mmCIF file with all atom_site columns, C-alpha atoms in Angstrom:
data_model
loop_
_atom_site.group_PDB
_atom_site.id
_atom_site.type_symbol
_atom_site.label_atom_id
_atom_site.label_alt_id
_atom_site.label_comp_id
_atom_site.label_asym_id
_atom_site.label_entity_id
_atom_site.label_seq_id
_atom_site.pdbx_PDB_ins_code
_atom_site.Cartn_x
_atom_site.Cartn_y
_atom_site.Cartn_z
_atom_site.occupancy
_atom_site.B_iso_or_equiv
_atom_site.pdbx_formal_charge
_atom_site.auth_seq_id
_atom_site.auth_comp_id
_atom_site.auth_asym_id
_atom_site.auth_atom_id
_atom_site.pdbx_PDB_model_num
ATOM 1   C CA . UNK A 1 1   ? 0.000  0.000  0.000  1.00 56.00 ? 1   UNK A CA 1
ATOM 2   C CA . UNK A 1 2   ? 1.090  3.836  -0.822 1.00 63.00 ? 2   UNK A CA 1
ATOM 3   C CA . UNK A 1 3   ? 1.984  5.920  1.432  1.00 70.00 ? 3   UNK A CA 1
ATOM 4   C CA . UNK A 1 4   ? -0.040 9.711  1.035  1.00 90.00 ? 4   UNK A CA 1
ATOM 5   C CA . UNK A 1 5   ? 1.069  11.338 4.414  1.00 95.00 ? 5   UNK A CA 1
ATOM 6   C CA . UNK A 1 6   ? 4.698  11.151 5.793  1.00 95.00 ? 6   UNK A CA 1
ATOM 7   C CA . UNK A 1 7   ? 4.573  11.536 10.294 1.00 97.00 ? 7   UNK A CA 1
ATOM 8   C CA . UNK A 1 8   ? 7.825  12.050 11.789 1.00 97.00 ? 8   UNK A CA 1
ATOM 9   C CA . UNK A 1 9   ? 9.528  12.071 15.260 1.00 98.00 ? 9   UNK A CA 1
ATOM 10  C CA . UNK A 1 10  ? 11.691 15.158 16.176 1.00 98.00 ? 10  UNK A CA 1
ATOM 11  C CA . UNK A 1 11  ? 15.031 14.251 18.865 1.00 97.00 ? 11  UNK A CA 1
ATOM 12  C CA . UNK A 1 12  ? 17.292 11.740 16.568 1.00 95.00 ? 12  UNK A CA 1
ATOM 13  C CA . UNK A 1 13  ? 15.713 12.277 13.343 1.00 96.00 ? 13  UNK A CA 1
ATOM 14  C CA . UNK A 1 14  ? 14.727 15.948 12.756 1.00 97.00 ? 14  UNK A CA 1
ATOM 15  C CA . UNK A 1 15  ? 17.277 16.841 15.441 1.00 98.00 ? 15  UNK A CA 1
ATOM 16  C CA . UNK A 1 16  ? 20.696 15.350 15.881 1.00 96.00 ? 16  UNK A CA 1
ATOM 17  C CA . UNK A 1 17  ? 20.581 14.619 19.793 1.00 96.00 ? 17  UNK A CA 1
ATOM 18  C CA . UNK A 1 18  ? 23.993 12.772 20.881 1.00 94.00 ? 18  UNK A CA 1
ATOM 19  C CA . UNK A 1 19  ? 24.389 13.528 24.999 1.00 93.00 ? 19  UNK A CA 1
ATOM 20  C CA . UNK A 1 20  ? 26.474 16.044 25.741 1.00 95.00 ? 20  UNK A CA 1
ATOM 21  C CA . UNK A 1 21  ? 27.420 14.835 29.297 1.00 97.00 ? 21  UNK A CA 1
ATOM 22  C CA . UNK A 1 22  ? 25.868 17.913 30.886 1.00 97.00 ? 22  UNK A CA 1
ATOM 23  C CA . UNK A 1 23  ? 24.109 16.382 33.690 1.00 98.00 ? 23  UNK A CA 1
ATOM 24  C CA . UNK A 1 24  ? 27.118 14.342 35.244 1.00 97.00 ? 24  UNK A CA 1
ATOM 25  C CA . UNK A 1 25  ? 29.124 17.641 34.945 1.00 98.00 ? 25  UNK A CA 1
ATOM 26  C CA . UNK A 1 26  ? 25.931 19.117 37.403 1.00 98.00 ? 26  UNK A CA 1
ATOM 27  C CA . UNK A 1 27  ? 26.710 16.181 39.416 1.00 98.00 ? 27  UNK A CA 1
ATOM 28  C CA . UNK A 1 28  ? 30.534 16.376 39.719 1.00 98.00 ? 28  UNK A CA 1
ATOM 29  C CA . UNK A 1 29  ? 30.025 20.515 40.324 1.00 97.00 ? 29  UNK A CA 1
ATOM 30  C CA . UNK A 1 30  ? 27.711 19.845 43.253 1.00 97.00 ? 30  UNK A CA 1
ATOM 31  C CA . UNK A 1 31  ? 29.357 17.006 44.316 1.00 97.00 ? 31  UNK A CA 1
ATOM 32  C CA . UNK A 1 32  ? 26.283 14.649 44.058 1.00 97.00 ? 32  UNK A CA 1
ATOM 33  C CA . UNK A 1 33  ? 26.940 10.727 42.883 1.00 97.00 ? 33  UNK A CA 1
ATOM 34  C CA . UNK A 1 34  ? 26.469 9.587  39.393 1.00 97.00 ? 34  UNK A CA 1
ATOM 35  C CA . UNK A 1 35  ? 23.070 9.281  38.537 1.00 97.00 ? 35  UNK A CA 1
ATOM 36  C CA . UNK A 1 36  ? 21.481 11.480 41.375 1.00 98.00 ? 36  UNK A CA 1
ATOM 37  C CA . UNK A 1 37  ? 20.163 14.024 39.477 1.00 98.00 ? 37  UNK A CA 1
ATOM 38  C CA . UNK A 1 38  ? 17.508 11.750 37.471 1.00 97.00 ? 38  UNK A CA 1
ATOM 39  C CA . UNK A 1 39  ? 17.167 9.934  40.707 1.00 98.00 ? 39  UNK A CA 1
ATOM 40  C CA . UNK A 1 40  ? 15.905 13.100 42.414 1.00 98.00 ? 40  UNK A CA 1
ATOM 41  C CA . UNK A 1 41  ? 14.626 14.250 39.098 1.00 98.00 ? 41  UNK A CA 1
ATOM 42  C CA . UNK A 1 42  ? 12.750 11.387 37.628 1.00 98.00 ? 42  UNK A CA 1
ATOM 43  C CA . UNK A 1 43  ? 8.759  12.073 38.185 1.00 98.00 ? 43  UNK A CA 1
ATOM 44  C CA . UNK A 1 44  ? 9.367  15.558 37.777 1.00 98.00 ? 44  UNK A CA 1
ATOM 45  C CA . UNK A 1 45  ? 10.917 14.804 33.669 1.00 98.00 ? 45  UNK A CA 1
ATOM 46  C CA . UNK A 1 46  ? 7.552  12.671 33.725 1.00 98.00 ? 46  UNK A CA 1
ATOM 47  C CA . UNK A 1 47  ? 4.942  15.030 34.738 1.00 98.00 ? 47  UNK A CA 1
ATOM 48  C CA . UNK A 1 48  ? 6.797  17.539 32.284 1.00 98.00 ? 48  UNK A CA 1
ATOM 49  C CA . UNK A 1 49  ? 6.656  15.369 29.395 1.00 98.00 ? 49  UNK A CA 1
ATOM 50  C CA . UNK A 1 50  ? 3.030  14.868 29.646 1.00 98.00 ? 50  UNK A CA 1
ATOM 51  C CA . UNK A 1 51  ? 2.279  18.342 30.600 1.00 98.00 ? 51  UNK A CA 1
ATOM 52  C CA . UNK A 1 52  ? 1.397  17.704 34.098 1.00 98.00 ? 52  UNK A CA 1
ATOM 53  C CA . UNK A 1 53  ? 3.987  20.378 35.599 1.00 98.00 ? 53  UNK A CA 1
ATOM 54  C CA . UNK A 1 54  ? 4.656  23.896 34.337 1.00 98.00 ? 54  UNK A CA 1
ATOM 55  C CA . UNK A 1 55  ? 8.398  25.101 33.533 1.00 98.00 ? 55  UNK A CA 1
ATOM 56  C CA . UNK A 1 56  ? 7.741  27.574 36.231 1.00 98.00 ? 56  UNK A CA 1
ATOM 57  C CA . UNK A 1 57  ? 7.024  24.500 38.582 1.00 98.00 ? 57  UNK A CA 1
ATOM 58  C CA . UNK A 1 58  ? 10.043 22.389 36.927 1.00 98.00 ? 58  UNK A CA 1
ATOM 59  C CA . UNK A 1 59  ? 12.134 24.916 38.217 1.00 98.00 ? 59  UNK A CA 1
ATOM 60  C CA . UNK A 1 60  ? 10.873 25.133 41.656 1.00 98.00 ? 60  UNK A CA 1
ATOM 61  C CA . UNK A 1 61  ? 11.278 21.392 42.233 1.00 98.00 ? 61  UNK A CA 1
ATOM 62  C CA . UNK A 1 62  ? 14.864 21.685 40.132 1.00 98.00 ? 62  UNK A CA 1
ATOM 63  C CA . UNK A 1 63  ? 15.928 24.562 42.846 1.00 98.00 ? 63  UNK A CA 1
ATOM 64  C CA . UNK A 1 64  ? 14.419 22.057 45.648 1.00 98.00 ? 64  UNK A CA 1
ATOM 65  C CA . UNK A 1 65  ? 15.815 19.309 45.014 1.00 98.00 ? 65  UNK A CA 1
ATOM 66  C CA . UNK A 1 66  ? 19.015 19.987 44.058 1.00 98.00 ? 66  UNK A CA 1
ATOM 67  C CA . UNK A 1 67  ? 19.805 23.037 46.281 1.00 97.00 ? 67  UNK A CA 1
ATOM 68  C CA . UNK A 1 68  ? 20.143 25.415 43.465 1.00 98.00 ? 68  UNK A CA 1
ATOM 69  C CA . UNK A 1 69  ? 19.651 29.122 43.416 1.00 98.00 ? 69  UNK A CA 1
ATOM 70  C CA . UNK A 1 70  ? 17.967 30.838 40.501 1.00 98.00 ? 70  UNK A CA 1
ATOM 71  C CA . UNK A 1 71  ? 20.891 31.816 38.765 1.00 98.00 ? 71  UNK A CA 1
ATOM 72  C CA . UNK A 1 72  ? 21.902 28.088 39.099 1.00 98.00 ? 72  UNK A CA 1
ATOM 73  C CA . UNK A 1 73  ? 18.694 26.929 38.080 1.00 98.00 ? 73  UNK A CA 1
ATOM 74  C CA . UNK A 1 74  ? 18.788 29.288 35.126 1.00 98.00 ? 74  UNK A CA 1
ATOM 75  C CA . UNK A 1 75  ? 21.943 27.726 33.704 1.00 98.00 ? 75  UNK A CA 1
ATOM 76  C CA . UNK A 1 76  ? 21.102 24.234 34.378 1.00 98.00 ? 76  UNK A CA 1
ATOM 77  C CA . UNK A 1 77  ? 18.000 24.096 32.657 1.00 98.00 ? 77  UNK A CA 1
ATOM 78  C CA . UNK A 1 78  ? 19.850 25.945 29.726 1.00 98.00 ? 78  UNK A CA 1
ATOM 79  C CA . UNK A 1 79  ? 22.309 22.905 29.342 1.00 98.00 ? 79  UNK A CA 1
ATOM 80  C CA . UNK A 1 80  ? 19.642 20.550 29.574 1.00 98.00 ? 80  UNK A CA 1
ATOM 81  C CA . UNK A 1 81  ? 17.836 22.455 26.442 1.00 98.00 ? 81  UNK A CA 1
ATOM 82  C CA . UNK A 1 82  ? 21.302 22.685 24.862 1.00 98.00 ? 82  UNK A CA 1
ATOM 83  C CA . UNK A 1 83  ? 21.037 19.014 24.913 1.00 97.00 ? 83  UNK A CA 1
ATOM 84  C CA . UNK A 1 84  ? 17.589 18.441 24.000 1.00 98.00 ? 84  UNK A CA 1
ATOM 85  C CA . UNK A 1 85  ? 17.173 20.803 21.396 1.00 98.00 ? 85  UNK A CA 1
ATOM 86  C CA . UNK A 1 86  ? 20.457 19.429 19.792 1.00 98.00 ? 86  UNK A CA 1
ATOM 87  C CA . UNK A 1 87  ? 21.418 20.573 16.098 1.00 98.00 ? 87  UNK A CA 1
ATOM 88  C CA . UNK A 1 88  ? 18.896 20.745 12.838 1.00 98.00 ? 88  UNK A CA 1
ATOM 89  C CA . UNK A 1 89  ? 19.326 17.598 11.003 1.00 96.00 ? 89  UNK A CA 1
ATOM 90  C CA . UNK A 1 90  ? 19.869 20.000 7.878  1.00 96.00 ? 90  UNK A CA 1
ATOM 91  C CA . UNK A 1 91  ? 19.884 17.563 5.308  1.00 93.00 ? 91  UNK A CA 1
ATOM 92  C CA . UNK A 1 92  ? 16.607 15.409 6.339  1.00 94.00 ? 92  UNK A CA 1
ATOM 93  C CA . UNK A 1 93  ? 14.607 18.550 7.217  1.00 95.00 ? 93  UNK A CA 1
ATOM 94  C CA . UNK A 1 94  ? 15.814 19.931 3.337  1.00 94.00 ? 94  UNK A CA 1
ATOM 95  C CA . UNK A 1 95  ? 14.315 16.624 2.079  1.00 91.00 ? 95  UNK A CA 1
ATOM 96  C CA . UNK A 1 96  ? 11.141 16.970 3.766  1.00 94.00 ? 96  UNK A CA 1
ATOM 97  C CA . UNK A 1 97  ? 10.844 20.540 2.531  1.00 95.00 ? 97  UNK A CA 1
ATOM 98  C CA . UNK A 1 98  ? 10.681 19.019 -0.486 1.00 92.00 ? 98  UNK A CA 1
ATOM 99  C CA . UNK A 1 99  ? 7.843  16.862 -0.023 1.00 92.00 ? 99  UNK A CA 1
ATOM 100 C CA . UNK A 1 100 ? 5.239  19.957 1.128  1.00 93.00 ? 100 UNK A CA 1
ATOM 101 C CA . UNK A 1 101 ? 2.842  20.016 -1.416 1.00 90.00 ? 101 UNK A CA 1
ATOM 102 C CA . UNK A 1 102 ? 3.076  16.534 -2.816 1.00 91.00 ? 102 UNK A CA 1
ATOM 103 C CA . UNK A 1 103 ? 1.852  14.862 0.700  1.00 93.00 ? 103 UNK A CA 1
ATOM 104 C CA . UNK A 1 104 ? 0.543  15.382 4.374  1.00 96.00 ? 104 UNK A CA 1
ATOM 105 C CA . UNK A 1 105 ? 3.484  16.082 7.018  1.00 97.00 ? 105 UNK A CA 1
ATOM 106 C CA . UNK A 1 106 ? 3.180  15.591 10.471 1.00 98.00 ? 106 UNK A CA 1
ATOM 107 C CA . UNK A 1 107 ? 5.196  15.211 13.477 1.00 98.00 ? 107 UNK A CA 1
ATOM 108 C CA . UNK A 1 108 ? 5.047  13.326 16.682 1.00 98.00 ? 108 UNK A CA 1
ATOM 109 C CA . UNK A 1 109 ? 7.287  14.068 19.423 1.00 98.00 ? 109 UNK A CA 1
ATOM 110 C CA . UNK A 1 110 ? 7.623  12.873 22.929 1.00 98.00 ? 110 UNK A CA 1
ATOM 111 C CA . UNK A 1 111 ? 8.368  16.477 24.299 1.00 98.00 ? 111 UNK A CA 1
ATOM 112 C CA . UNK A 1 112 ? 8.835  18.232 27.529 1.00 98.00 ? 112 UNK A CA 1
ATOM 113 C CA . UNK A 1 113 ? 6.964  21.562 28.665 1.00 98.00 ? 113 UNK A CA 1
ATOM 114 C CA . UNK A 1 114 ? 8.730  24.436 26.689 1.00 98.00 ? 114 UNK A CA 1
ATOM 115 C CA . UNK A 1 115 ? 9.327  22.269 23.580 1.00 98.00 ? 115 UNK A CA 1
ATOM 116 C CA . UNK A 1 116 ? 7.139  24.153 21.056 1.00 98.00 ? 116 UNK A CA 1
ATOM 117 C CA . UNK A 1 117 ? 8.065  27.722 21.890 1.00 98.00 ? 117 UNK A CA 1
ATOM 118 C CA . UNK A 1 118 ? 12.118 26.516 21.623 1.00 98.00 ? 118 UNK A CA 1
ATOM 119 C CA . UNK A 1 119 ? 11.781 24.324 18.390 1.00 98.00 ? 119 UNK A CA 1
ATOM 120 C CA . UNK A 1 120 ? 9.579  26.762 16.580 1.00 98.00 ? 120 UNK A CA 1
ATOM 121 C CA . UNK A 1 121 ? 12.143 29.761 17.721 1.00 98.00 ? 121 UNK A CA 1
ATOM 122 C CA . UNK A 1 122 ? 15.279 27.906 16.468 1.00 98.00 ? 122 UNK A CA 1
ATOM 123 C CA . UNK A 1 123 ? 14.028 25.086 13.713 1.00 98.00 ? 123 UNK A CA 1
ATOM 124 C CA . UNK A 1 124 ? 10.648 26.144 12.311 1.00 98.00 ? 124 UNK A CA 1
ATOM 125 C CA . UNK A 1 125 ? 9.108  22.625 12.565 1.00 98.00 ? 125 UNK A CA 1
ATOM 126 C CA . UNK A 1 126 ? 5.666  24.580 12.345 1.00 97.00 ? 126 UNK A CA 1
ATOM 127 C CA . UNK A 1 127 ? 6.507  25.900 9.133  1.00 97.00 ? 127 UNK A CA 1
ATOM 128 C CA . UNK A 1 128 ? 8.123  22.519 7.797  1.00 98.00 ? 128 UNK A CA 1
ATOM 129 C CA . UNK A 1 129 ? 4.485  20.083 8.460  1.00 98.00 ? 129 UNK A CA 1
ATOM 130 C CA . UNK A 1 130 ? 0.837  20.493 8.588  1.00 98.00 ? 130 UNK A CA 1
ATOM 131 C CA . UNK A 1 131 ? 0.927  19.618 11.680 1.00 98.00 ? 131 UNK A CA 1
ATOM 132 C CA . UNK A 1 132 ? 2.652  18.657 15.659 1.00 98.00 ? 132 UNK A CA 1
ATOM 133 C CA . UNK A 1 133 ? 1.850  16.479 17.910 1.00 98.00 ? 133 UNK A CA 1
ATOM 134 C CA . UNK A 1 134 ? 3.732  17.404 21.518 1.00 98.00 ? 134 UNK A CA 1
ATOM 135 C CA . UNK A 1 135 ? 3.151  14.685 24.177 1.00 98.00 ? 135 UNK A CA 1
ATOM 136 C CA . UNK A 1 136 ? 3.370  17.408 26.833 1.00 98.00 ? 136 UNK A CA 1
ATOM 137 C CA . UNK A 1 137 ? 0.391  19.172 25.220 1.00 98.00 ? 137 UNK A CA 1
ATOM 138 C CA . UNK A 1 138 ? -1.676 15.908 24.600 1.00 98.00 ? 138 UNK A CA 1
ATOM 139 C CA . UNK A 1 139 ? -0.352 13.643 27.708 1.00 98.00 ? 139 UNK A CA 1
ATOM 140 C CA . UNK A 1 140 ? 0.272  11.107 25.860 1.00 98.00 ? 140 UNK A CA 1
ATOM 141 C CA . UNK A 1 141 ? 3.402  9.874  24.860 1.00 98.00 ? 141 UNK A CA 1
ATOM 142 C CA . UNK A 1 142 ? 4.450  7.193  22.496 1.00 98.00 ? 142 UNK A CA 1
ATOM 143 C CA . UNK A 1 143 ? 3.672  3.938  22.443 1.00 98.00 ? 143 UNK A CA 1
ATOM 144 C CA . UNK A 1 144 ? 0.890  4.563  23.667 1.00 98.00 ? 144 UNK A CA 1
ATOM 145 C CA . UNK A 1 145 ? -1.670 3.937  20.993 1.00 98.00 ? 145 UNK A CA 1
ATOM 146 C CA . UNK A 1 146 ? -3.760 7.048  21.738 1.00 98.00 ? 146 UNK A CA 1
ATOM 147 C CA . UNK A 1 147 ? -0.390 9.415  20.320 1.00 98.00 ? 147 UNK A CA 1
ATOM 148 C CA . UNK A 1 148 ? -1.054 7.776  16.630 1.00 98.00 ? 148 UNK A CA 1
ATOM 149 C CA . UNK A 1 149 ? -4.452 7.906  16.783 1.00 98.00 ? 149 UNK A CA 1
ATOM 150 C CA . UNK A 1 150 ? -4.255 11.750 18.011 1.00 98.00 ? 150 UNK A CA 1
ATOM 151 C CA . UNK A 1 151 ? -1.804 12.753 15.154 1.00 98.00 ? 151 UNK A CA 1
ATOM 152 C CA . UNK A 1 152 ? -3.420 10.654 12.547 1.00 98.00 ? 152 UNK A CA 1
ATOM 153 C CA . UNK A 1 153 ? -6.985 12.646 13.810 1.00 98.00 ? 153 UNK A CA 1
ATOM 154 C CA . UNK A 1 154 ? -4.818 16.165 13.597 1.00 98.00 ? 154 UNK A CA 1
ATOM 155 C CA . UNK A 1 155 ? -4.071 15.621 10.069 1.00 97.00 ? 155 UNK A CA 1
ATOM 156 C CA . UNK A 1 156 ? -7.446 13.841 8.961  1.00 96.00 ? 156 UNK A CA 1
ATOM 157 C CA . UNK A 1 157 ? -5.961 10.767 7.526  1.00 96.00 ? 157 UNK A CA 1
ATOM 158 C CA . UNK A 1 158 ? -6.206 7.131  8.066  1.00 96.00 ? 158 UNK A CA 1
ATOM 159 C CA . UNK A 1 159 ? -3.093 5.077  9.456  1.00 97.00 ? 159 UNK A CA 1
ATOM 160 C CA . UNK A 1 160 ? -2.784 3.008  6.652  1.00 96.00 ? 160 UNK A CA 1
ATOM 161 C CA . UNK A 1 161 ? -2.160 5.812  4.292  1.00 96.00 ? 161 UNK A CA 1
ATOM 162 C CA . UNK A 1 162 ? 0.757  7.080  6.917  1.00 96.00 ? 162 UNK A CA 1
ATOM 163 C CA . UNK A 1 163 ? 4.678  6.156  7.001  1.00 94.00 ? 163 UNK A CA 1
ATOM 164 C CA . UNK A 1 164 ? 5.506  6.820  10.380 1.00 96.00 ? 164 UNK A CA 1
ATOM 165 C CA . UNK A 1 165 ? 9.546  7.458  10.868 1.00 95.00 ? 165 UNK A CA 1
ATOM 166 C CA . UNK A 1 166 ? 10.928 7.151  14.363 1.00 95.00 ? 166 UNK A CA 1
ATOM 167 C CA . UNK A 1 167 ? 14.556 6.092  15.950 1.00 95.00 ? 167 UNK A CA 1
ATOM 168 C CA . UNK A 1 168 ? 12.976 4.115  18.292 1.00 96.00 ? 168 UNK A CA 1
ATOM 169 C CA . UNK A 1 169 ? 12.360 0.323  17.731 1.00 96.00 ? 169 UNK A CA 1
ATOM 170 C CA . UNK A 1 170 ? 9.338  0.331  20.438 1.00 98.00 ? 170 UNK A CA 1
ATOM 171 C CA . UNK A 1 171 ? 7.712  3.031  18.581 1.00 98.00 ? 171 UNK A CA 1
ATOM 172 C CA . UNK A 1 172 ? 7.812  2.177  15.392 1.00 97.00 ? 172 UNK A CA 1
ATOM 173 C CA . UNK A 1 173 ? 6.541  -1.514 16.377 1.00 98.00 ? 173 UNK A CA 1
ATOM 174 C CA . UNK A 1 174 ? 4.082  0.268  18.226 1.00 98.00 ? 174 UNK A CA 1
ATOM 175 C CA . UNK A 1 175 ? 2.829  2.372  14.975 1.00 98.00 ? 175 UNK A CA 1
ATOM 176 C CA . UNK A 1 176 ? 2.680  -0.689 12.880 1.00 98.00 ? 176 UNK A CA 1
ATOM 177 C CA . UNK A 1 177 ? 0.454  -2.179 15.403 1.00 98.00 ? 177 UNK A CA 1
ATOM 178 C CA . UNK A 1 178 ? -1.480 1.116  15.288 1.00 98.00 ? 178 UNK A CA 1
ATOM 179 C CA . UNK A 1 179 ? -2.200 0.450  11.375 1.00 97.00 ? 179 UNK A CA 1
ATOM 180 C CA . UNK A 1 180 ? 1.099  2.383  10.339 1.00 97.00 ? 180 UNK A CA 1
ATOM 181 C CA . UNK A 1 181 ? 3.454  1.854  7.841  1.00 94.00 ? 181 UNK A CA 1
ATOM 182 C CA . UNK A 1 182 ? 6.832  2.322  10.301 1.00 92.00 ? 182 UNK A CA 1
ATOM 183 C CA . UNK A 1 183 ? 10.765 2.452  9.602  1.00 88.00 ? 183 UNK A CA 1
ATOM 184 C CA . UNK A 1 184 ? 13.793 2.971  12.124 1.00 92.00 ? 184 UNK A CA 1
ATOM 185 C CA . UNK A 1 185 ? 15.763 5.486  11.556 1.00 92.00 ? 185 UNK A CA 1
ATOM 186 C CA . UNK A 1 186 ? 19.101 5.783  11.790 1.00 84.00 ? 186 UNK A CA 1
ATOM 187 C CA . UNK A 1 187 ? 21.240 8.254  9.512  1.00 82.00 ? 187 UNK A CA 1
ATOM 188 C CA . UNK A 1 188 ? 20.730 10.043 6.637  1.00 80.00 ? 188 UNK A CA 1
ATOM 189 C CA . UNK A 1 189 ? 23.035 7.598  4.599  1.00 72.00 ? 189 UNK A CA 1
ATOM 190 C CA . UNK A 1 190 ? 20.108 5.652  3.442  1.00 66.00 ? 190 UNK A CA 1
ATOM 191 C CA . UNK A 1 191 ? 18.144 8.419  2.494  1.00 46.00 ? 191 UNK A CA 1
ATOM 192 C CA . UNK A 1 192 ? 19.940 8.796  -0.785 1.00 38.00 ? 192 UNK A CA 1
ATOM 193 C CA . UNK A 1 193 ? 18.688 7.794  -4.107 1.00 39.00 ? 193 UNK A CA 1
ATOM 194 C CA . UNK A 1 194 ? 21.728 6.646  -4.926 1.00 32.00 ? 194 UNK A CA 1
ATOM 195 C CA . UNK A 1 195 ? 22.718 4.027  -2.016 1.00 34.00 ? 195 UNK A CA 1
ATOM 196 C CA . UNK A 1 196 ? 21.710 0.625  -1.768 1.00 31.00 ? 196 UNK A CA 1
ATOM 197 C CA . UNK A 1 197 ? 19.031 0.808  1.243  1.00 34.00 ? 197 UNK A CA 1
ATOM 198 C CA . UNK A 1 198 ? 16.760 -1.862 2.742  1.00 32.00 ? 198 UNK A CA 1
ATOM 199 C CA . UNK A 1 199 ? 13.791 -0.320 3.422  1.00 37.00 ? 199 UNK A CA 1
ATOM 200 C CA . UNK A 1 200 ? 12.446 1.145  -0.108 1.00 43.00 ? 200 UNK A CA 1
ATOM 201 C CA . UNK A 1 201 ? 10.437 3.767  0.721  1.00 49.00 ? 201 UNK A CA 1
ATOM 202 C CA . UNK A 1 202 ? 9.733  5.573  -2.467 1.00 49.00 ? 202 UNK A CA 1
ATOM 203 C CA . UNK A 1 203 ? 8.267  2.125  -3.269 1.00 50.00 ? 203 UNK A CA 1
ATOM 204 C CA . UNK A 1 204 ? 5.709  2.886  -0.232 1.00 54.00 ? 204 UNK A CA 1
ATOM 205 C CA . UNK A 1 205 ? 5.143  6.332  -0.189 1.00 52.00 ? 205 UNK A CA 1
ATOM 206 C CA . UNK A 1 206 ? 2.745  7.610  -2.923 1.00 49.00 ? 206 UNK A CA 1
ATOM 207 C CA . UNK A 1 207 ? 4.120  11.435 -2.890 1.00 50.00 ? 207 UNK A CA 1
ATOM 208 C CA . UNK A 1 208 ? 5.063  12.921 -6.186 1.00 38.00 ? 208 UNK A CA 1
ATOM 209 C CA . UNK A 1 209 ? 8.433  13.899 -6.523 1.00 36.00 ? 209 UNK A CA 1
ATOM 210 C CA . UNK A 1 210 ? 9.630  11.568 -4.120 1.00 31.00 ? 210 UNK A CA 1
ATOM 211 C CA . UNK A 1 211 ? 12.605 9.738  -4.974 1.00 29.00 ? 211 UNK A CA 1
ATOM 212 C CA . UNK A 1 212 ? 14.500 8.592  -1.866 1.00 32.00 ? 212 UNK A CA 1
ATOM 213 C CA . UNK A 1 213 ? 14.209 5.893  1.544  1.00 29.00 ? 213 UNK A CA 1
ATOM 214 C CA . UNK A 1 214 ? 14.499 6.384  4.652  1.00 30.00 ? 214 UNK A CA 1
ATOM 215 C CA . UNK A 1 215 ? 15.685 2.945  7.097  1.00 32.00 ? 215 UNK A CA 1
ATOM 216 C CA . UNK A 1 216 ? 17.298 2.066  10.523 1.00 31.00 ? 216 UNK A CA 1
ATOM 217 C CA . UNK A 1 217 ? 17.709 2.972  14.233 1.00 29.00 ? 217 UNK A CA 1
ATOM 218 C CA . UNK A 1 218 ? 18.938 5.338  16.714 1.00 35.00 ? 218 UNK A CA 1
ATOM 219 C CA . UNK A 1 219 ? 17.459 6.701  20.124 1.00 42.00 ? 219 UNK A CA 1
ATOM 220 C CA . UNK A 1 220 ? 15.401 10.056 20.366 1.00 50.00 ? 220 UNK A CA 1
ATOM 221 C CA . UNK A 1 221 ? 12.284 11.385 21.505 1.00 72.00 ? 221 UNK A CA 1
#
């Protein structure tokens, strides 16, 4: 079956998201053991990924916890952005560019509160698809089954006529079970016409113009 709407994930595909180390240099500044920070942190990065918790409220519970001042605070939750937001995966988000007109784009990110107003400000995502899906503004994050049917209902299409791209294996296997066509991703290698890839996506996808695949894993949002 064609493809006729292309639904992409943001952090490892859209943006290039390797970890940049930040929160074990927190750690070895305040002199906390390895792995304290999500320890202390953890419900706090859940409730913000499916909007439970405002940022005003993450950073009351960051100062808190880990005996921060606001200046502190301030620069923490910077580096954490730094490393969420990551870099623009230039050469995938040029190729998707290229499909506006031809298909429906969407995206479908498991975000944290803050995520729109940053990614809009520095990559534009709004102006690149129809439209996003936030789990922080839904609360619902994938797997779940409710995320697919949510950004499948935001565009008006059926989930068999959508190729869902994520770097995660649990999502994509969770989109094909949602009706989905689904591929890992993992570079932008096998995106190229010209290489040899093994998931043949302009086979699938029914978009005019189209001439390239997309294959393979990674680990993002």
């Amino acid at each position: 079956m064609t493809a006729t709407c292309v639904i992409l994930d943001i952090g490892g595909v859209l943006e290039i998201t390797p970890e940049t180390g930040c929160v074990q240099r927190w750690e070895e500044r305040l002199g906390l053991p390895f792995g304290t920070v999500h320890e202390r942190m953890r419900d706090v990065w859940q409730a913000g990924s499916v909007g439970s918790i405002s940022e005003r409220e993450v950073h009351e519970q960051v100062a808190a916890r880990l005996g921060l001042d606001a200046p502190q605070v301030e620069a923490f939750m910077a580096d954490l952005w730094a490393e969420y937001l990551g870099t623009p995966n230039e050469e995938l988000i040029a190729y998707v560019r290229g499909l506006r007109g031809s298909c429906r784009l969407g995206i479908l990110s498991n975000s944290f509160v803050g995520a729109r107003e940053r990614e809009t400000a520095l990559y534009h995502f709004d102006e690149l698809v129809e439209q996003i899906v936030y789990s922080h503004e839904i609360g619902i994050e994938k797997p779940d089954p409710r995320a697919f049917e949510t950004v499948c209902a935001s565009l008006e299409v059926r989930p068999e006529s959508c190729l869902f791209i994520d770097d995660l294996a649990v999502n994509v296997e969770a989109a094909q079970a949602a009706g989905m066509q689904a591929h890992l991703f993992q570079d932008n290698a096998r995106t190229k016409p010209h290489r040899s890839s093994p998931v043949r996506l302009r086979r699938q996808i029914g978009c005019a113009g189209m001439h390239g695949a997309v294959g393979a894993s990674r680990n993002g949002r």
